[in-house]
PDB file of C-alpha atoms in Angstrom:
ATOM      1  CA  UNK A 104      41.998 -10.897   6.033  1.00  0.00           C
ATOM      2  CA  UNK A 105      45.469  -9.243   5.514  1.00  0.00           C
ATOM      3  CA  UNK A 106      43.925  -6.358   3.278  1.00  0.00           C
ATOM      4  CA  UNK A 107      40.789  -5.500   5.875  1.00  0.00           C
ATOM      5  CA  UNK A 108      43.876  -5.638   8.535  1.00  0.00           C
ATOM      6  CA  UNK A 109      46.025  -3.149   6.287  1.00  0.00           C
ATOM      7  CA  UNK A 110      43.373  -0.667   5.556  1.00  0.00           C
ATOM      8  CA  UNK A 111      42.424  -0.660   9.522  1.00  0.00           C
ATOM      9  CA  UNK A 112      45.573   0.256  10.244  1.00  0.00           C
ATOM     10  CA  UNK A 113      46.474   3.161   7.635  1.00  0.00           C
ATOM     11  CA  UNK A 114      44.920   6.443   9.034  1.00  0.00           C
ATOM     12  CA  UNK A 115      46.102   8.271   5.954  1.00  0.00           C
ATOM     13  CA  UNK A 116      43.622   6.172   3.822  1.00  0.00           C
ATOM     14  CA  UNK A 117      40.594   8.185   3.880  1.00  0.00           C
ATOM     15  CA  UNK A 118      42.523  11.245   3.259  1.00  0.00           C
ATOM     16  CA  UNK A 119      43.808   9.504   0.458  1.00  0.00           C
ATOM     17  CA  UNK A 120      40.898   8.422  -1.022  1.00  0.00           C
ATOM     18  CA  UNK A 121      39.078  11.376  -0.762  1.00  0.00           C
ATOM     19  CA  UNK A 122      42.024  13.504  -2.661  1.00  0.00           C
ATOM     20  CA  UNK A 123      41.715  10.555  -5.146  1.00  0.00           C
ATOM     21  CA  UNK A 124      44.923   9.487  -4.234  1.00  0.00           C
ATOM     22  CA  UNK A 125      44.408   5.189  -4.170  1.00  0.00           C
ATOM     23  CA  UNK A 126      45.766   3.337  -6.931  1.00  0.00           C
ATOM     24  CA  UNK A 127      42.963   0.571  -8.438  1.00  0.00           C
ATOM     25  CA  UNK A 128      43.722  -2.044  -6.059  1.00  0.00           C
ATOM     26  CA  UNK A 129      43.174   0.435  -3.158  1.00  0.00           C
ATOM     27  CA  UNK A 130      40.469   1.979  -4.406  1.00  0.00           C
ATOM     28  CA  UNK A 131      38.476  -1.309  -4.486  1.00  0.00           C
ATOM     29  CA  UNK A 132      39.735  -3.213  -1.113  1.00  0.00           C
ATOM     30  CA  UNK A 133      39.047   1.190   0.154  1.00  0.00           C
ATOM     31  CA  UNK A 134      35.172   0.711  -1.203  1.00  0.00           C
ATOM     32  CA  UNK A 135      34.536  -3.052  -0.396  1.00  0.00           C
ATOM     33  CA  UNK A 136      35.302  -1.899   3.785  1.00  0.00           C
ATOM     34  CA  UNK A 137      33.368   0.829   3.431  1.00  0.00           C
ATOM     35  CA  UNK A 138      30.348  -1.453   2.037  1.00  0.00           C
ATOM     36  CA  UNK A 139      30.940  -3.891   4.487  1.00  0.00           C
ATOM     37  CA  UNK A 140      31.933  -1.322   7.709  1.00  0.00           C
ATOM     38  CA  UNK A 141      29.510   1.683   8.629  1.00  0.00           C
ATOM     39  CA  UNK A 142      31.738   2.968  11.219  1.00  0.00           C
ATOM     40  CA  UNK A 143      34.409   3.309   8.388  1.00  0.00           C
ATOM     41  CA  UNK A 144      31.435   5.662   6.258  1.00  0.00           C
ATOM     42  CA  UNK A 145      30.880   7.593   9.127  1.00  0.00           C
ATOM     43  CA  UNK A 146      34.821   8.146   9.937  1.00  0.00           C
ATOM     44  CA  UNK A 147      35.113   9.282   6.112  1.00  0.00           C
ATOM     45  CA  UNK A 148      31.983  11.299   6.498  1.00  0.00           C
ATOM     46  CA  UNK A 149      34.190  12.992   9.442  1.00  0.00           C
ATOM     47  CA  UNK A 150      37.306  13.293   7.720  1.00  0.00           C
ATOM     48  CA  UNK A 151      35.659  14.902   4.568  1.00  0.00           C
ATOM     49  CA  UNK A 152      33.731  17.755   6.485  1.00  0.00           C
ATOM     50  CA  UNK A 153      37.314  18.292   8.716  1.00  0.00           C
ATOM     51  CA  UNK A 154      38.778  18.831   5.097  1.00  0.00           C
ATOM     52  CA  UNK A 155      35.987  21.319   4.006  1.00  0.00           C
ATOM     53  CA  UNK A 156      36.240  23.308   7.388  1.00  0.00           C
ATOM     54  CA  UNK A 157      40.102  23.746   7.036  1.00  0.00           C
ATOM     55  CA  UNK A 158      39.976  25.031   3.497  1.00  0.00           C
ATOM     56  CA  UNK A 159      37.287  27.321   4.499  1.00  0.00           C
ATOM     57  CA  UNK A 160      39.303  28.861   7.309  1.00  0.00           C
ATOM     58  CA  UNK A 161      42.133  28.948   5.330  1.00  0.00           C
ATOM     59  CA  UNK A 162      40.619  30.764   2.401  1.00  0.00           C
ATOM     60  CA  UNK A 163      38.991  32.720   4.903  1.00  0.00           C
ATOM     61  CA  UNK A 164      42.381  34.242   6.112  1.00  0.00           C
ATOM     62  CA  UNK A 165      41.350  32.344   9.667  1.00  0.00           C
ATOM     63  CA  UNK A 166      43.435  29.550   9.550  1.00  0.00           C
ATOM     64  CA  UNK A 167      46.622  31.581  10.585  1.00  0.00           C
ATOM     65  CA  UNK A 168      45.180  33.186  13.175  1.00  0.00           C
ATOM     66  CA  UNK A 169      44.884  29.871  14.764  1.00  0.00           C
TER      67      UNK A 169
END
């Protein structure tokens, strides 16, 4: 399938769809892999807790330091 192939290939996706960024069309083909593809849940799972931890260090004042 052209779509599963497309949303394989586009790392940016679940950074996308976590800052609500998909339009309709992507939002749906986005959900239907993750109900079809656990590794994709846990690889969003990853990517939202790597968000969290950067906006705590940077609120925290850490994230320069680094």
């Amino acid at each position: 399938m052209q779509t599963e192939t497309r949303i394989q290939d586009d790392p940016g996706l679940a950074s996308r769809y976590l800052a609500g960024q998909l339009s309709p069309a992507e939002l749906q083909a986005y959900e239907q892999h993750l109900l079809e593809n656990p590794d994709a849940v846990r690889e969003l799972e990853a990517t939202a807790r790597m968000k969290v931890g950067l906006a705590s260090l940077r609120d925290s004042g850490k994230l320069e330091k680094l």
